PDB file of C-alpha atoms in Angstrom:
ATOM      1  CA  GLY T 267      20.144  15.103  -3.487  1.00 59.00           C
ATOM      2  CA  GLN T 268      16.068  15.328  -4.586  1.00 66.00           C
ATOM      3  CA  GLN T 269      13.972  19.088  -4.070  1.00 81.00           C
ATOM      4  CA  VAL T 270      11.098  19.079  -3.577  1.00 91.00           C
ATOM      5  CA  MET T 271       9.827  23.440  -3.544  1.00 95.00           C
ATOM      6  CA  GLN T 272       6.314  24.036  -1.625  1.00 96.00           C
ATOM      7  CA  ILE T 273       4.744  27.266  -1.511  1.00 96.00           C
ATOM      8  CA  PRO T 274       3.167  29.502  -0.253  1.00 97.00           C
ATOM      9  CA  GLN T 275       5.663  29.439   3.281  1.00 95.00           C
ATOM     10  CA  TYR T 276       1.951  31.028   5.014  1.00 96.00           C
ATOM     11  CA  GLN T 277      -1.076  32.020   4.049  1.00 97.00           C
ATOM     12  CA  HIS T 278      -3.575  34.184   6.070  1.00 98.00           C
ATOM     13  CA  VAL T 279      -6.526  33.377   5.633  1.00 98.00           C
ATOM     14  CA  GLN T 280     -10.135  34.788   6.848  1.00 98.00           C
ATOM     15  CA  GLU T 281     -12.456  31.924   8.509  1.00 98.00           C
ATOM     16  CA  GLY T 282     -14.226  30.735   4.858  1.00 98.00           C
ATOM     17  CA  GLU T 283     -11.561  31.920   2.103  1.00 98.00           C
ATOM     18  CA  ASP T 284     -10.250  28.619   0.145  1.00 98.00           C
ATOM     19  CA  PHE T 285      -6.603  27.701   0.714  1.00 98.00           C
ATOM     20  CA  THR T 286      -3.834  26.387  -1.412  1.00 98.00           C
ATOM     21  CA  THR T 287      -0.700  24.847  -0.867  1.00 98.00           C
ATOM     22  CA  TYR T 288       1.751  23.224  -3.894  1.00 98.00           C
ATOM     23  CA  CYS T 289       4.804  21.547  -3.858  1.00 98.00           C
ATOM     24  CA  ASN T 290       6.702  21.475  -7.713  1.00 97.00           C
ATOM     25  CA  SER T 291       9.894  19.058  -7.910  1.00 95.00           C
ATOM     26  CA  SER T 292      11.763  19.796 -10.865  1.00 91.00           C
ATOM     27  CA  THR T 293      11.809  15.575 -11.060  1.00 92.00           C
ATOM     28  CA  THR T 294       9.412  12.828 -12.156  1.00 94.00           C
ATOM     29  CA  LEU T 295       7.954  11.689  -8.595  1.00 94.00           C
ATOM     30  CA  SER T 296       6.846   8.062  -8.214  1.00 93.00           C
ATOM     31  CA  ASN T 297       4.812   9.442  -5.641  1.00 94.00           C
ATOM     32  CA  ILE T 298       3.468  12.316  -3.244  1.00 96.00           C
ATOM     33  CA  GLN T 299       2.166  12.209   0.434  1.00 96.00           C
ATOM     34  CA  TRP T 300       0.771  14.855   2.494  1.00 98.00           C
ATOM     35  CA  TYR T 301       0.989  15.785   6.108  1.00 98.00           C
ATOM     36  CA  LYS T 302      -0.675  17.830   8.407  1.00 98.00           C
ATOM     37  CA  GLN T 303       1.293  19.695  11.510  1.00 97.00           C
ATOM     38  CA  ARG T 304      -0.699  21.612  14.053  1.00 97.00           C
ATOM     39  CA  PRO T 305       1.145  23.854  16.430  1.00 95.00           C
ATOM     40  CA  GLY T 306       2.745  22.431  18.680  1.00 93.00           C
ATOM     41  CA  GLY T 307       1.838  18.586  17.908  1.00 95.00           C
ATOM     42  CA  HIS T 308       3.167  16.372  14.840  1.00 96.00           C
ATOM     43  CA  PRO T 309       3.144  15.434  11.763  1.00 97.00           C
ATOM     44  CA  VAL T 310       0.074  13.607  10.677  1.00 97.00           C
ATOM     45  CA  PHE T 311      -0.115  11.436   7.511  1.00 96.00           C
ATOM     46  CA  LEU T 312      -3.285  12.709   5.299  1.00 98.00           C
ATOM     47  CA  ILE T 313      -2.895  10.912   2.153  1.00 97.00           C
ATOM     48  CA  GLN T 314      -0.477   9.496  -0.265  1.00 96.00           C
ATOM     49  CA  LEU T 315      -0.796  10.034  -4.739  1.00 96.00           C
ATOM     50  CA  VAL T 316       0.839   7.761  -6.886  1.00 95.00           C
ATOM     51  CA  LYS T 317      -1.151   8.152 -10.407  1.00 96.00           C
ATOM     52  CA  SER T 318      -0.709  11.214 -12.918  1.00 97.00           C
ATOM     53  CA  GLY T 319      -3.682  13.424 -12.647  1.00 97.00           C
ATOM     54  CA  GLU T 320      -4.969  11.254  -9.420  1.00 97.00           C
ATOM     55  CA  VAL T 321      -7.299  13.373  -7.138  1.00 98.00           C
ATOM     56  CA  LYS T 322      -8.475  12.309  -4.295  1.00 98.00           C
ATOM     57  CA  LYS T 323     -11.188  14.520  -1.645  1.00 98.00           C
ATOM     58  CA  GLN T 324     -11.200  14.103   2.643  1.00 97.00           C
ATOM     59  CA  LYS T 325     -14.130  16.323   2.928  1.00 97.00           C
ATOM     60  CA  ARG T 326     -13.348  20.032   2.230  1.00 98.00           C
ATOM     61  CA  LEU T 327      -9.973  18.775   1.020  1.00 98.00           C
ATOM     62  CA  THR T 328      -8.674  18.024  -2.338  1.00 98.00           C
ATOM     63  CA  PHE T 329      -5.443  16.841  -3.058  1.00 98.00           C
ATOM     64  CA  GLN T 330      -4.180  17.041  -7.198  1.00 98.00           C
ATOM     65  CA  PHE T 331      -1.286  14.939  -8.832  1.00 98.00           C
ATOM     66  CA  GLY T 332       0.230  16.724 -11.690  1.00 97.00           C
ATOM     67  CA  GLU T 333      -0.466  15.038 -15.005  1.00 97.00           C
ATOM     68  CA  ALA T 334       3.381  14.911 -15.210  1.00 96.00           C
ATOM     69  CA  LYS T 335       3.934  13.742 -11.821  1.00 96.00           C
ATOM     70  CA  LYS T 336       6.127  16.964 -10.841  1.00 96.00           C
ATOM     71  CA  ASN T 337       3.575  18.859  -8.760  1.00 97.00           C
ATOM     72  CA  SER T 338       1.215  18.476  -6.253  1.00 98.00           C
ATOM     73  CA  SER T 339      -1.251  21.311  -4.627  1.00 98.00           C
ATOM     74  CA  LEU T 340      -3.457  20.347  -1.217  1.00 98.00           C
ATOM     75  CA  HIS T 341      -6.845  22.968  -1.056  1.00 98.00           C
ATOM     76  CA  ILE T 342      -9.552  23.641   1.423  1.00 98.00           C
ATOM     77  CA  THR T 343     -12.856  24.749   0.558  1.00 98.00           C
ATOM     78  CA  ALA T 344     -14.176  27.588   3.087  1.00 98.00           C
ATOM     79  CA  THR T 345     -11.336  26.734   5.473  1.00 98.00           C
ATOM     80  CA  GLN T 346     -12.338  27.014   9.800  1.00 98.00           C
ATOM     81  CA  THR T 347     -10.074  27.295  12.603  1.00 97.00           C
ATOM     82  CA  THR T 348      -9.392  23.934  12.623  1.00 97.00           C
ATOM     83  CA  ASP T 349      -7.889  23.863   9.750  1.00 98.00           C
ATOM     84  CA  VAL T 350      -4.566  26.242  11.318  1.00 98.00           C
ATOM     85  CA  GLY T 351      -1.324  24.121  10.553  1.00 97.00           C
ATOM     86  CA  THR T 352       1.498  23.674   8.934  1.00 97.00           C
ATOM     87  CA  TYR T 353       1.042  21.277   5.463  1.00 98.00           C
ATOM     88  CA  PHE T 354       3.921  19.248   4.644  1.00 97.00           C
ATOM     89  CA  CYS T 355       4.207  17.772   1.176  1.00 97.00           C
ATOM     90  CA  ALA T 356       6.594  14.756   1.100  1.00 95.00           C
ATOM     91  CA  ALA T 357       8.073  13.555  -2.550  1.00 93.00           C
ATOM     92  CA  ARG T 358       9.381  10.122  -3.596  1.00 91.00           C
ATOM     93  CA  ALA T 359      11.742  10.819  -6.810  1.00 89.00           C
ATOM     94  CA  LEU T 360      10.514   8.211  -9.528  1.00 87.00           C
ATOM     95  CA  GLY T 361      13.993   5.747  -9.139  1.00 84.00           C
ATOM     96  CA  GLY T 362      15.144   7.401  -6.556  1.00 80.00           C
ATOM     97  CA  SER T 363      15.643   6.711  -2.613  1.00 80.00           C
ATOM     98  CA  TYR T 364      12.420   5.377  -1.246  1.00 80.00           C
ATOM     99  CA  ILE T 365      12.643   7.346   1.624  1.00 85.00           C
ATOM    100  CA  PRO T 366      10.234  11.038   0.643  1.00 89.00           C
ATOM    101  CA  THR T 367      11.901  13.919   1.274  1.00 91.00           C
ATOM    102  CA  PHE T 368       9.566  17.021   2.720  1.00 94.00           C
ATOM    103  CA  GLY T 369       9.202  19.950   1.687  1.00 95.00           C
ATOM    104  CA  ARG T 370       9.374  23.125   4.076  1.00 94.00           C
ATOM    105  CA  GLY T 371       5.583  22.967   4.890  1.00 96.00           C
ATOM    106  CA  THR T 372       3.159  25.893   4.313  1.00 97.00           C
ATOM    107  CA  SER T 373       1.715  27.198   7.461  1.00 96.00           C
ATOM    108  CA  LEU T 374      -2.070  28.222   7.103  1.00 98.00           C
ATOM    109  CA  ILE T 375      -3.524  30.795   9.899  1.00 97.00           C
ATOM    110  CA  VAL T 376      -6.802  31.009   9.653  1.00 97.00           C
ATOM    111  CA  HIS T 377      -8.062  34.298  10.845  1.00 96.00           C
ATOM    112  CA  PRO T 378     -12.337  34.253  12.570  1.00 92.00           C
TER     113      PRO T 378
ATOM    114  CA  GLU L 147      -2.791   8.997  19.328  1.00 56.00           C
ATOM    115  CA  THR L 148      -0.230   6.318  21.408  1.00 72.00           C
ATOM    116  CA  GLY L 149       1.570   4.413  18.217  1.00 95.00           C
ATOM    117  CA  VAL L 150       4.360   6.015  18.673  1.00 97.00           C
ATOM    118  CA  THR L 151       6.415   7.184  21.718  1.00 97.00           C
ATOM    119  CA  GLN L 152       8.907   9.299  22.763  1.00 98.00           C
ATOM    120  CA  THR L 153      11.006  10.413  25.496  1.00 98.00           C
ATOM    121  CA  PRO L 154      11.629  12.430  27.802  1.00 98.00           C
ATOM    122  CA  ARG L 155       9.056  14.879  25.653  1.00 97.00           C
ATOM    123  CA  HIS L 156      11.130  18.440  27.124  1.00 97.00           C
ATOM    124  CA  LEU L 157      14.360  18.200  27.634  1.00 97.00           C
ATOM    125  CA  VAL L 158      17.298  20.809  28.555  1.00 96.00           C
ATOM    126  CA  MET L 159      20.898  19.899  28.586  1.00 94.00           C
ATOM    127  CA  GLY L 160      24.144  21.893  29.092  1.00 91.00           C
ATOM    128  CA  MET L 161      27.172  21.259  26.262  1.00 89.00           C
ATOM    129  CA  THR L 162      28.797  19.187  28.075  1.00 88.00           C
ATOM    130  CA  ASN L 163      26.216  16.514  29.513  1.00 89.00           C
ATOM    131  CA  LYS L 164      25.133  13.246  27.681  1.00 94.00           C
ATOM    132  CA  LYS L 165      21.752  12.180  27.141  1.00 96.00           C
ATOM    133  CA  SER L 166      19.572  10.140  25.326  1.00 97.00           C
ATOM    134  CA  LEU L 167      16.457  10.570  23.452  1.00 98.00           C
ATOM    135  CA  LYS L 168      14.143   7.140  23.298  1.00 98.00           C
ATOM    136  CA  CYS L 169      11.073   6.211  20.337  1.00 98.00           C
ATOM    137  CA  GLU L 170       9.087   3.138  21.371  1.00 98.00           C
ATOM    138  CA  GLN L 171       6.655   2.439  18.360  1.00 97.00           C
ATOM    139  CA  HIS L 172       3.121  -0.249  18.585  1.00 95.00           C
ATOM    140  CA  LEU L 173       2.348  -0.363  15.136  1.00 95.00           C
ATOM    141  CA  GLY L 174       4.740  -3.341  13.955  1.00 94.00           C
ATOM    142  CA  HIS L 175       6.474  -1.791  11.516  1.00 94.00           C
ATOM    143  CA  ASN L 176       9.970  -2.206  10.356  1.00 92.00           C
ATOM    144  CA  ALA L 177      11.322   0.961   9.792  1.00 93.00           C
ATOM    145  CA  MET L 178      12.193   3.598  12.134  1.00 95.00           C
ATOM    146  CA  TYR L 179      13.401   7.558  11.659  1.00 95.00           C
ATOM    147  CA  TRP L 180      14.588  10.742  13.477  1.00 96.00           C
ATOM    148  CA  TYR L 181      14.240  14.111  12.156  1.00 96.00           C
ATOM    149  CA  LYS L 182      15.594  17.408  13.247  1.00 96.00           C
ATOM    150  CA  GLN L 183      13.139  19.871  13.140  1.00 96.00           C
ATOM    151  CA  SER L 184      13.778  23.510  13.624  1.00 93.00           C
ATOM    152  CA  ALA L 185      12.502  26.815  12.771  1.00 82.00           C
ATOM    153  CA  LYS L 186      15.318  27.367  10.279  1.00 76.00           C
ATOM    154  CA  LYS L 187      15.337  23.869   8.796  1.00 75.00           C
ATOM    155  CA  PRO L 188      11.987  22.284   8.902  1.00 78.00           C
ATOM    156  CA  LEU L 189      12.037  18.340   9.136  1.00 91.00           C
ATOM    157  CA  GLU L 190      15.664  17.437   8.630  1.00 92.00           C
ATOM    158  CA  LEU L 191      15.985  13.437   8.348  1.00 93.00           C
ATOM    159  CA  MET L 192      18.632  12.276  10.590  1.00 94.00           C
ATOM    160  CA  PHE L 193      18.607   8.636  10.212  1.00 94.00           C
ATOM    161  CA  VAL L 194      16.604   5.828   8.450  1.00 93.00           C
ATOM    162  CA  TYR L 195      16.733   2.328   9.946  1.00 93.00           C
ATOM    163  CA  SER L 196      15.318  -0.299   8.471  1.00 88.00           C
ATOM    164  CA  LEU L 197      14.907  -3.647  10.208  1.00 82.00           C
ATOM    165  CA  GLU L 198      17.197  -2.847  12.612  1.00 78.00           C
ATOM    166  CA  GLU L 199      19.863  -1.988  10.392  1.00 81.00           C
ATOM    167  CA  ARG L 200      21.495   1.686   9.718  1.00 82.00           C
ATOM    168  CA  VAL L 201      19.935   2.230   5.474  1.00 79.00           C
ATOM    169  CA  GLU L 202      20.239   6.216   5.848  1.00 73.00           C
ATOM    170  CA  ASN L 203      22.702   8.496   7.512  1.00 71.00           C
ATOM    171  CA  ASN L 204      22.785  12.120   6.430  1.00 73.00           C
ATOM    172  CA  SER L 205      25.564  13.863   6.978  1.00 84.00           C
ATOM    173  CA  VAL L 206      24.614  14.334  10.504  1.00 92.00           C
ATOM    174  CA  PRO L 207      27.622  15.084  13.194  1.00 93.00           C
ATOM    175  CA  SER L 208      29.068  12.385  15.005  1.00 93.00           C
ATOM    176  CA  ARG L 209      28.076  14.024  18.418  1.00 95.00           C
ATOM    177  CA  PHE L 210      24.394  12.536  17.547  1.00 96.00           C
ATOM    178  CA  SER L 211      25.045   8.753  17.349  1.00 95.00           C
ATOM    179  CA  PRO L 212      21.883   6.165  16.774  1.00 95.00           C
ATOM    180  CA  GLU L 213      20.993   2.910  18.517  1.00 95.00           C
ATOM    181  CA  CYS L 214      18.335   0.456  16.916  1.00 95.00           C
ATOM    182  CA  PRO L 215      18.317  -2.079  19.601  1.00 94.00           C
ATOM    183  CA  ASN L 216      15.328  -4.047  17.762  1.00 93.00           C
ATOM    184  CA  SER L 217      12.123  -2.659  15.253  1.00 91.00           C
ATOM    185  CA  SER L 218      10.667  -1.487  18.359  1.00 95.00           C
ATOM    186  CA  HIS L 219      13.254   0.296  19.865  1.00 97.00           C
ATOM    187  CA  LEU L 220      15.120   3.670  18.591  1.00 97.00           C
ATOM    188  CA  PHE L 221      17.438   5.476  20.528  1.00 97.00           C
ATOM    189  CA  LEU L 222      19.550   9.407  19.963  1.00 97.00           C
ATOM    190  CA  HIS L 223      22.928   9.315  21.864  1.00 97.00           C
ATOM    191  CA  LEU L 224      23.881  12.742  22.897  1.00 96.00           C
ATOM    192  CA  HIS L 225      27.005  14.676  23.293  1.00 94.00           C
ATOM    193  CA  THR L 226      28.848  17.567  23.188  1.00 93.00           C
ATOM    194  CA  LEU L 227      26.246  19.012  21.435  1.00 94.00           C
ATOM    195  CA  GLN L 228      25.924  22.830  20.866  1.00 94.00           C
ATOM    196  CA  PRO L 229      23.181  25.392  20.823  1.00 94.00           C
ATOM    197  CA  GLU L 230      22.137  25.263  17.231  1.00 94.00           C
ATOM    198  CA  ASP L 231      21.146  21.876  18.092  1.00 96.00           C
ATOM    199  CA  SER L 232      18.379  23.418  20.016  1.00 96.00           C
ATOM    200  CA  ALA L 233      15.488  21.734  18.117  1.00 97.00           C
ATOM    201  CA  LEU L 234      12.419  19.611  17.869  1.00 97.00           C
ATOM    202  CA  TYR L 235      13.791  15.998  17.347  1.00 98.00           C
ATOM    203  CA  LEU L 236      10.992  13.562  15.872  1.00 98.00           C
ATOM    204  CA  CYS L 237      10.255  10.120  15.857  1.00 98.00           C
ATOM    205  CA  ALA L 238       8.731   8.411  13.099  1.00 97.00           C
ATOM    206  CA  SER L 239       8.364   4.340  11.991  1.00 96.00           C
ATOM    207  CA  SER L 240       6.706   2.722   8.801  1.00 94.00           C
ATOM    208  CA  GLN L 241       5.731   0.223   7.636  1.00 90.00           C
ATOM    209  CA  ALA L 242       9.266  -0.342   5.644  1.00 81.00           C
ATOM    210  CA  ALA L 243      11.949   1.831   4.430  1.00 73.00           C
ATOM    211  CA  SER L 244      11.506   0.230   0.796  1.00 72.00           C
ATOM    212  CA  GLY L 245       9.459  -0.807  -2.254  1.00 68.00           C
ATOM    213  CA  ASP L 246       6.194   0.978  -2.474  1.00 69.00           C
ATOM    214  CA  SER L 247       5.875   4.475  -0.213  1.00 71.00           C
ATOM    215  CA  TYR L 248       4.313   3.974   3.367  1.00 85.00           C
ATOM    216  CA  GLU L 249       2.880   6.752   5.494  1.00 92.00           C
ATOM    217  CA  GLN L 250       4.992   7.836   8.388  1.00 95.00           C
ATOM    218  CA  TYR L 251       4.086   7.923  12.185  1.00 96.00           C
ATOM    219  CA  PHE L 252       5.291  10.310  13.548  1.00 97.00           C
ATOM    220  CA  GLY L 253       5.836  10.782  17.540  1.00 97.00           C
ATOM    221  CA  PRO L 254       5.249  13.755  19.634  1.00 97.00           C
ATOM    222  CA  GLY L 255       8.924  14.638  19.599  1.00 97.00           C
ATOM    223  CA  THR L 256      11.470  16.078  21.960  1.00 98.00           C
ATOM    224  CA  ARG L 257      11.497  19.145  22.512  1.00 97.00           C
ATOM    225  CA  LEU L 258      15.210  20.321  23.078  1.00 97.00           C
ATOM    226  CA  THR L 259      17.291  23.293  24.469  1.00 96.00           C
ATOM    227  CA  VAL L 260      21.395  23.436  24.356  1.00 95.00           C
ATOM    228  CA  THR L 261      22.195  25.753  26.469  1.00 92.00           C
TER     229      THR L 261
END
């Protein structure tokens, strides 16, 4: 089945530093979604990217979809303690199942 | 958020018990999902229902039995579980499970401990 590799698995940052998580696929993707799960919580949808090279912003969060539609990134500028959590990508392969495959997630730990 | 609710929130059961997890969505969605989330394998898709029909079953052991009586309710019946089945069980719903990809709305989960 389709595999989605997400790196890094963990990331420790000092508050105010930037953070980036990457999602990579060996196959071309139809679209990719990003979710955030706070500690003790459940995944919450953040955004969906569909177009090649697409860039979307939500305040301090920037989401990118690669030109080849095989990778994506989530970048957080000037992290805050409220950014703590695990960030998951969920990717749907082009021509594949309509059900997206989740990456293993990147856990972000922000030190005040 | 109260769009997707799950009960119970916590469950401790012995290996010989039979229990059921319940999920209800109030969003008018047509697709519902069961996921298992553990430290070793985050977010494993177990079952998908679209318009009350099971459309995906990812090689889940038969000790897990799903039921979808209508598009708003989803159950996961548990029997003869093993300690390695201890995990957070998440229910999710989406507008559909085919065509365009739709975001999934997750419930708070049931924390299951098998003793």
